[in-house]
Amino acid sequence: MSVAPHHPVAVEVGKHVRAARKRYNLTQRQLSELAELSDKTIRDIEHGTGSPSFAGVLHTLDVLGLDIGVN
């Protein structure tokens, strides 16, 4: 099951990923190398678009020291 493009949760996660990446002064390419994902996948995560794997999103969050909560 894929998430609709620009789903509010995907967009919110993307905002946090982008902010953390910038806080660590990383380019999307550098983050993609650290997370072992493509540049396009990082762009998709940051914009809340595409269909990145849940595991890829979680790994990216982990690389940036972020976690996700569910209520």
PDB file of N, CA and C in Angstrom:
ATOM      1  N   MET A   1       0.849  -1.175   0.000  1.00  0.00           N
ATOM      2  CA  MET A   1       0.000   0.000   0.000  1.00  0.00           C
ATOM      3  C   MET A   1       0.891   1.232   0.000  1.00  0.00           C
ATOM      4  N   SER A   2       0.653   2.144  -0.908  1.00  0.00           N
ATOM      5  CA  SER A   2       1.453   3.358  -0.953  1.00  0.00           C
ATOM      6  C   SER A   2       0.642   4.519  -0.395  1.00  0.00           C
ATOM      7  N   VAL A   3       1.364   5.518   0.074  1.00  0.00           N
ATOM      8  CA  VAL A   3       0.736   6.714   0.623  1.00  0.00           C
ATOM      9  C   VAL A   3       0.501   7.691  -0.518  1.00  0.00           C
ATOM     10  N   ALA A   4      -0.651   8.343  -0.510  1.00  0.00           N
ATOM     11  CA  ALA A   4      -0.958   9.322  -1.550  1.00  0.00           C
ATOM     12  C   ALA A   4       0.077  10.442  -1.528  1.00  0.00           C
ATOM     13  N   PRO A   5       0.460  10.941  -2.719  1.00  0.00           N
ATOM     14  CA  PRO A   5       1.411  12.054  -2.761  1.00  0.00           C
ATOM     15  C   PRO A   5       0.917  13.226  -1.922  1.00  0.00           C
ATOM     16  N   HIS A   6       1.808  13.829  -1.235  1.00  0.00           N
ATOM     17  CA  HIS A   6       1.528  14.990  -0.390  1.00  0.00           C
ATOM     18  C   HIS A   6       0.583  14.664   0.767  1.00  0.00           C
ATOM     19  N   HIS A   7       0.557  13.411   1.206  1.00  0.00           N
ATOM     20  CA  HIS A   7      -0.226  13.042   2.393  1.00  0.00           C
ATOM     21  C   HIS A   7       0.298  13.892   3.549  1.00  0.00           C
ATOM     22  N   PRO A   8      -0.571  14.442   4.393  1.00  0.00           N
ATOM     23  CA  PRO A   8      -0.122  15.331   5.466  1.00  0.00           C
ATOM     24  C   PRO A   8       0.968  14.732   6.365  1.00  0.00           C
ATOM     25  N   VAL A   9       0.882  13.454   6.669  1.00  0.00           N
ATOM     26  CA  VAL A   9       1.907  12.828   7.517  1.00  0.00           C
ATOM     27  C   VAL A   9       3.234  12.757   6.770  1.00  0.00           C
ATOM     28  N   ALA A  10       3.192  12.371   5.494  1.00  0.00           N
ATOM     29  CA  ALA A  10       4.417  12.290   4.698  1.00  0.00           C
ATOM     30  C   ALA A  10       5.065  13.665   4.569  1.00  0.00           C
ATOM     31  N   VAL A  11       4.256  14.690   4.369  1.00  0.00           N
ATOM     32  CA  VAL A  11       4.781  16.055   4.255  1.00  0.00           C
ATOM     33  C   VAL A  11       5.414  16.484   5.576  1.00  0.00           C
ATOM     34  N   GLU A  12       4.764  16.186   6.688  1.00  0.00           N
ATOM     35  CA  GLU A  12       5.295  16.566   8.007  1.00  0.00           C
ATOM     36  C   GLU A  12       6.615  15.857   8.293  1.00  0.00           C
ATOM     37  N   VAL A  13       6.684  14.559   8.017  1.00  0.00           N
ATOM     38  CA  VAL A  13       7.938  13.817   8.201  1.00  0.00           C
ATOM     39  C   VAL A  13       9.020  14.438   7.325  1.00  0.00           C
ATOM     40  N   GLY A  14       8.665  14.755   6.088  1.00  0.00           N
ATOM     41  CA  GLY A  14       9.619  15.360   5.167  1.00  0.00           C
ATOM     42  C   GLY A  14      10.182  16.672   5.678  1.00  0.00           C
ATOM     43  N   LYS A  15       9.333  17.495   6.290  1.00  0.00           N
ATOM     44  CA  LYS A  15       9.794  18.768   6.857  1.00  0.00           C
ATOM     45  C   LYS A  15      10.843  18.526   7.937  1.00  0.00           C
ATOM     46  N   HIS A  16      10.611  17.530   8.771  1.00  0.00           N
ATOM     47  CA  HIS A  16      11.563  17.226   9.846  1.00  0.00           C
ATOM     48  C   HIS A  16      12.873  16.676   9.289  1.00  0.00           C
ATOM     49  N   VAL A  17      12.774  15.837   8.271  1.00  0.00           N
ATOM     50  CA  VAL A  17      13.984  15.289   7.644  1.00  0.00           C
ATOM     51  C   VAL A  17      14.801  16.421   7.037  1.00  0.00           C
ATOM     52  N   ARG A  18      14.148  17.287   6.289  1.00  0.00           N
ATOM     53  CA  ARG A  18      14.855  18.405   5.647  1.00  0.00           C
ATOM     54  C   ARG A  18      15.505  19.321   6.685  1.00  0.00           C
ATOM     55  N   ALA A  19      14.773  19.663   7.744  1.00  0.00           N
ATOM     56  CA  ALA A  19      15.317  20.541   8.784  1.00  0.00           C
ATOM     57  C   ALA A  19      16.532  19.905   9.457  1.00  0.00           C
ATOM     58  N   ALA A  20      16.444  18.616   9.765  1.00  0.00           N
ATOM     59  CA  ALA A  20      17.572  17.930  10.405  1.00  0.00           C
ATOM     60  C   ALA A  20      18.764  17.850   9.462  1.00  0.00           C
ATOM     61  N   ARG A  21      18.502  17.565   8.188  1.00  0.00           N
ATOM     62  CA  ARG A  21      19.595  17.498   7.210  1.00  0.00           C
ATOM     63  C   ARG A  21      20.318  18.833   7.137  1.00  0.00           C
ATOM     64  N   LYS A  22      19.569  19.917   7.096  1.00  0.00           N
ATOM     65  CA  LYS A  22      20.171  21.251   7.035  1.00  0.00           C
ATOM     66  C   LYS A  22      20.903  21.586   8.335  1.00  0.00           C
ATOM     67  N   ARG A  23      20.343  21.156   9.463  1.00  0.00           N
ATOM     68  CA  ARG A  23      20.987  21.397  10.759  1.00  0.00           C
ATOM     69  C   ARG A  23      22.363  20.741  10.805  1.00  0.00           C
ATOM     70  N   TYR A  24      22.500  19.581  10.171  1.00  0.00           N
ATOM     71  CA  TYR A  24      23.783  18.874  10.119  1.00  0.00           C
ATOM     72  C   TYR A  24      24.622  19.285   8.909  1.00  0.00           C
ATOM     73  N   ASN A  25      24.159  20.317   8.183  1.00  0.00           N
ATOM     74  CA  ASN A  25      24.875  20.820   7.002  1.00  0.00           C
ATOM     75  C   ASN A  25      25.165  19.724   5.985  1.00  0.00           C
ATOM     76  N   LEU A  26      24.175  18.888   5.742  1.00  0.00           N
ATOM     77  CA  LEU A  26      24.311  17.811   4.762  1.00  0.00           C
ATOM     78  C   LEU A  26      23.558  18.176   3.491  1.00  0.00           C
ATOM     79  N   THR A  27      24.106  17.787   2.363  1.00  0.00           N
ATOM     80  CA  THR A  27      23.366  17.884   1.110  1.00  0.00           C
ATOM     81  C   THR A  27      22.468  16.655   1.006  1.00  0.00           C
ATOM     82  N   GLN A  28      21.523  16.699   0.079  1.00  0.00           N
ATOM     83  CA  GLN A  28      20.691  15.518  -0.140  1.00  0.00           C
ATOM     84  C   GLN A  28      21.553  14.343  -0.580  1.00  0.00           C
ATOM     85  N   ARG A  29      22.558  14.613  -1.383  1.00  0.00           N
ATOM     86  CA  ARG A  29      23.446  13.540  -1.844  1.00  0.00           C
ATOM     87  C   ARG A  29      24.204  12.921  -0.666  1.00  0.00           C
ATOM     88  N   GLN A  30      24.723  13.750   0.237  1.00  0.00           N
ATOM     89  CA  GLN A  30      25.441  13.217   1.399  1.00  0.00           C
ATOM     90  C   GLN A  30      24.518  12.373   2.270  1.00  0.00           C
ATOM     91  N   LEU A  31      23.297  12.857   2.495  1.00  0.00           N
ATOM     92  CA  LEU A  31      22.341  12.082   3.287  1.00  0.00           C
ATOM     93  C   LEU A  31      21.999  10.778   2.579  1.00  0.00           C
ATOM     94  N   SER A  32      21.851  10.828   1.276  1.00  0.00           N
ATOM     95  CA  SER A  32      21.527   9.599   0.545  1.00  0.00           C
ATOM     96  C   SER A  32      22.635   8.566   0.700  1.00  0.00           C
ATOM     97  N   GLU A  33      23.881   9.023   0.713  1.00  0.00           N
ATOM     98  CA  GLU A  33      25.000   8.094   0.905  1.00  0.00           C
ATOM     99  C   GLU A  33      24.991   7.515   2.318  1.00  0.00           C
ATOM    100  N   LEU A  34      24.740   8.359   3.317  1.00  0.00           N
ATOM    101  CA  LEU A  34      24.695   7.881   4.706  1.00  0.00           C
ATOM    102  C   LEU A  34      23.541   6.902   4.924  1.00  0.00           C
ATOM    103  N   ALA A  35      22.408   7.183   4.289  1.00  0.00           N
ATOM    104  CA  ALA A  35      21.220   6.341   4.458  1.00  0.00           C
ATOM    105  C   ALA A  35      21.184   5.181   3.464  1.00  0.00           C
ATOM    106  N   GLU A  36      22.158   5.149   2.558  1.00  0.00           N
ATOM    107  CA  GLU A  36      22.231   4.109   1.526  1.00  0.00           C
ATOM    108  C   GLU A  36      20.959   4.069   0.683  1.00  0.00           C
ATOM    109  N   LEU A  37      20.513   5.262   0.294  1.00  0.00           N
ATOM    110  CA  LEU A  37      19.338   5.425  -0.558  1.00  0.00           C
ATOM    111  C   LEU A  37      19.717   6.330  -1.727  1.00  0.00           C
ATOM    112  N   SER A  38      18.879   6.369  -2.739  1.00  0.00           N
ATOM    113  CA  SER A  38      19.160   7.243  -3.878  1.00  0.00           C
ATOM    114  C   SER A  38      18.841   8.698  -3.528  1.00  0.00           C
ATOM    115  N   ASP A  39      19.446   9.608  -4.293  1.00  0.00           N
ATOM    116  CA  ASP A  39      19.140  11.037  -4.129  1.00  0.00           C
ATOM    117  C   ASP A  39      17.641  11.278  -4.316  1.00  0.00           C
ATOM    118  N   LYS A  40      17.061  10.606  -5.303  1.00  0.00           N
ATOM    119  CA  LYS A  40      15.635  10.776  -5.583  1.00  0.00           C
ATOM    120  C   LYS A  40      14.780  10.347  -4.395  1.00  0.00           C
ATOM    121  N   THR A  41      15.164   9.272  -3.736  1.00  0.00           N
ATOM    122  CA  THR A  41      14.393   8.816  -2.577  1.00  0.00           C
ATOM    123  C   THR A  41      14.434   9.857  -1.468  1.00  0.00           C
ATOM    124  N   ILE A  42      15.598  10.452  -1.233  1.00  0.00           N
ATOM    125  CA  ILE A  42      15.702  11.502  -0.209  1.00  0.00           C
ATOM    126  C   ILE A  42      14.821  12.687  -0.599  1.00  0.00           C
ATOM    127  N   ARG A  43      14.849  13.086  -1.870  1.00  0.00           N
ATOM    128  CA  ARG A  43      13.981  14.185  -2.333  1.00  0.00           C
ATOM    129  C   ARG A  43      12.512  13.833  -2.115  1.00  0.00           C
ATOM    130  N   ASP A  44      12.141  12.599  -2.458  1.00  0.00           N
ATOM    131  CA  ASP A  44      10.753  12.164  -2.268  1.00  0.00           C
ATOM    132  C   ASP A  44      10.355  12.213  -0.797  1.00  0.00           C
ATOM    133  N   ILE A  45      11.235  11.752   0.075  1.00  0.00           N
ATOM    134  CA  ILE A  45      10.939  11.781   1.512  1.00  0.00           C
ATOM    135  C   ILE A  45      10.747  13.228   1.965  1.00  0.00           C
ATOM    136  N   GLU A  46      11.659  14.113   1.571  1.00  0.00           N
ATOM    137  CA  GLU A  46      11.586  15.508   2.003  1.00  0.00           C
ATOM    138  C   GLU A  46      10.343  16.228   1.483  1.00  0.00           C
ATOM    139  N   HIS A  47       9.870  15.839   0.309  1.00  0.00           N
ATOM    140  CA  HIS A  47       8.705  16.505  -0.273  1.00  0.00           C
ATOM    141  C   HIS A  47       7.395  15.763  -0.008  1.00  0.00           C
ATOM    142  N   GLY A  48       7.473  14.609   0.641  1.00  0.00           N
ATOM    143  CA  GLY A  48       6.260  13.842   0.924  1.00  0.00           C
ATOM    144  C   GLY A  48       5.638  13.263  -0.327  1.00  0.00           C
ATOM    145  N   THR A  49       6.479  12.940  -1.312  1.00  0.00           N
ATOM    146  CA  THR A  49       5.993  12.416  -2.586  1.00  0.00           C
ATOM    147  C   THR A  49       6.622  11.060  -2.868  1.00  0.00           C
ATOM    148  N   GLY A  50       6.247  10.470  -3.995  1.00  0.00           N
ATOM    149  CA  GLY A  50       6.818   9.189  -4.382  1.00  0.00           C
ATOM    150  C   GLY A  50       6.343   8.074  -3.472  1.00  0.00           C
ATOM    151  N   SER A  51       7.055   6.972  -3.533  1.00  0.00           N
ATOM    152  CA  SER A  51       6.709   5.804  -2.724  1.00  0.00           C
ATOM    153  C   SER A  51       7.949   5.213  -2.071  1.00  0.00           C
ATOM    154  N   PRO A  52       8.644   6.002  -1.221  1.00  0.00           N
ATOM    155  CA  PRO A  52       9.811   5.425  -0.553  1.00  0.00           C
ATOM    156  C   PRO A  52       9.363   4.308   0.388  1.00  0.00           C
ATOM    157  N   SER A  53      10.211   3.322   0.568  1.00  0.00           N
ATOM    158  CA  SER A  53       9.847   2.228   1.474  1.00  0.00           C
ATOM    159  C   SER A  53       9.801   2.740   2.911  1.00  0.00           C
ATOM    160  N   PHE A  54       8.965   2.115   3.696  1.00  0.00           N
ATOM    161  CA  PHE A  54       8.874   2.480   5.111  1.00  0.00           C
ATOM    162  C   PHE A  54      10.220   2.259   5.784  1.00  0.00           C
ATOM    163  N   ALA A  55      10.892   1.157   5.435  1.00  0.00           N
ATOM    164  CA  ALA A  55      12.214   0.871   6.004  1.00  0.00           C
ATOM    165  C   ALA A  55      13.204   1.970   5.634  1.00  0.00           C
ATOM    166  N   GLY A  56      13.130   2.462   4.401  1.00  0.00           N
ATOM    167  CA  GLY A  56      14.024   3.537   3.972  1.00  0.00           C
ATOM    168  C   GLY A  56      13.781   4.822   4.740  1.00  0.00           C
ATOM    169  N   VAL A  57      12.513   5.138   4.966  1.00  0.00           N
ATOM    170  CA  VAL A  57      12.174   6.334   5.744  1.00  0.00           C
ATOM    171  C   VAL A  57      12.682   6.179   7.172  1.00  0.00           C
ATOM    172  N   LEU A  58      12.433   5.026   7.783  1.00  0.00           N
ATOM    173  CA  LEU A  58      12.894   4.797   9.156  1.00  0.00           C
ATOM    174  C   LEU A  58      14.410   4.875   9.257  1.00  0.00           C
ATOM    175  N   HIS A  59      15.108   4.308   8.280  1.00  0.00           N
ATOM    176  CA  HIS A  59      16.575   4.346   8.300  1.00  0.00           C
ATOM    177  C   HIS A  59      17.066   5.789   8.163  1.00  0.00           C
ATOM    178  N   THR A  60      16.426   6.569   7.312  1.00  0.00           N
ATOM    179  CA  THR A  60      16.794   7.978   7.152  1.00  0.00           C
ATOM    180  C   THR A  60      16.587   8.732   8.458  1.00  0.00           C
ATOM    181  N   LEU A  61      15.465   8.493   9.115  1.00  0.00           N
ATOM    182  CA  LEU A  61      15.208   9.123  10.409  1.00  0.00           C
ATOM    183  C   LEU A  61      16.283   8.737  11.414  1.00  0.00           C
ATOM    184  N   ASP A  62      16.657   7.465  11.422  1.00  0.00           N
ATOM    185  CA  ASP A  62      17.679   6.974  12.343  1.00  0.00           C
ATOM    186  C   ASP A  62      19.022   7.645  12.075  1.00  0.00           C
ATOM    187  N   VAL A  63      19.401   7.761  10.814  1.00  0.00           N
ATOM    188  CA  VAL A  63      20.667   8.406  10.447  1.00  0.00           C
ATOM    189  C   VAL A  63      20.705   9.839  10.976  1.00  0.00           C
ATOM    190  N   LEU A  64      19.564  10.506  10.962  1.00  0.00           N
ATOM    191  CA  LEU A  64      19.486  11.897  11.406  1.00  0.00           C
ATOM    192  C   LEU A  64      19.200  12.038  12.900  1.00  0.00           C
ATOM    193  N   GLY A  65      19.064  10.918  13.602  1.00  0.00           N
ATOM    194  CA  GLY A  65      18.786  10.974  15.034  1.00  0.00           C
ATOM    195  C   GLY A  65      17.352  11.355  15.348  1.00  0.00           C
ATOM    196  N   LEU A  66      16.460  11.117  14.399  1.00  0.00           N
ATOM    197  CA  LEU A  66      15.041  11.416  14.591  1.00  0.00           C
ATOM    198  C   LEU A  66      14.283  10.127  14.854  1.00  0.00           C
ATOM    199  N   ASP A  67      13.126  10.258  15.501  1.00  0.00           N
ATOM    200  CA  ASP A  67      12.253   9.097  15.639  1.00  0.00           C
ATOM    201  C   ASP A  67      10.834   9.544  15.326  1.00  0.00           C
ATOM    202  N   ILE A  68       9.961   8.583  15.247  1.00  0.00           N
ATOM    203  CA  ILE A  68       8.585   8.862  14.856  1.00  0.00           C
ATOM    204  C   ILE A  68       7.654   8.306  15.929  1.00  0.00           C
ATOM    205  N   GLY A  69       6.603   9.037  16.209  1.00  0.00           N
ATOM    206  CA  GLY A  69       5.646   8.582  17.206  1.00  0.00           C
ATOM    207  C   GLY A  69       4.275   8.372  16.580  1.00  0.00           C
ATOM    208  N   VAL A  70       3.506   7.524  17.192  1.00  0.00           N
ATOM    209  CA  VAL A  70       2.149   7.247  16.726  1.00  0.00           C
ATOM    210  C   VAL A  70       1.210   7.463  17.902  1.00  0.00           C
ATOM    211  N   ASN A  71       0.119   8.205  17.670  1.00  0.00           N
ATOM    212  CA  ASN A  71      -0.859   8.362  18.752  1.00  0.00           C
ATOM    213  C   ASN A  71      -2.187   7.821  18.319  1.00  0.00           C
TER     214      ASN A  71
END
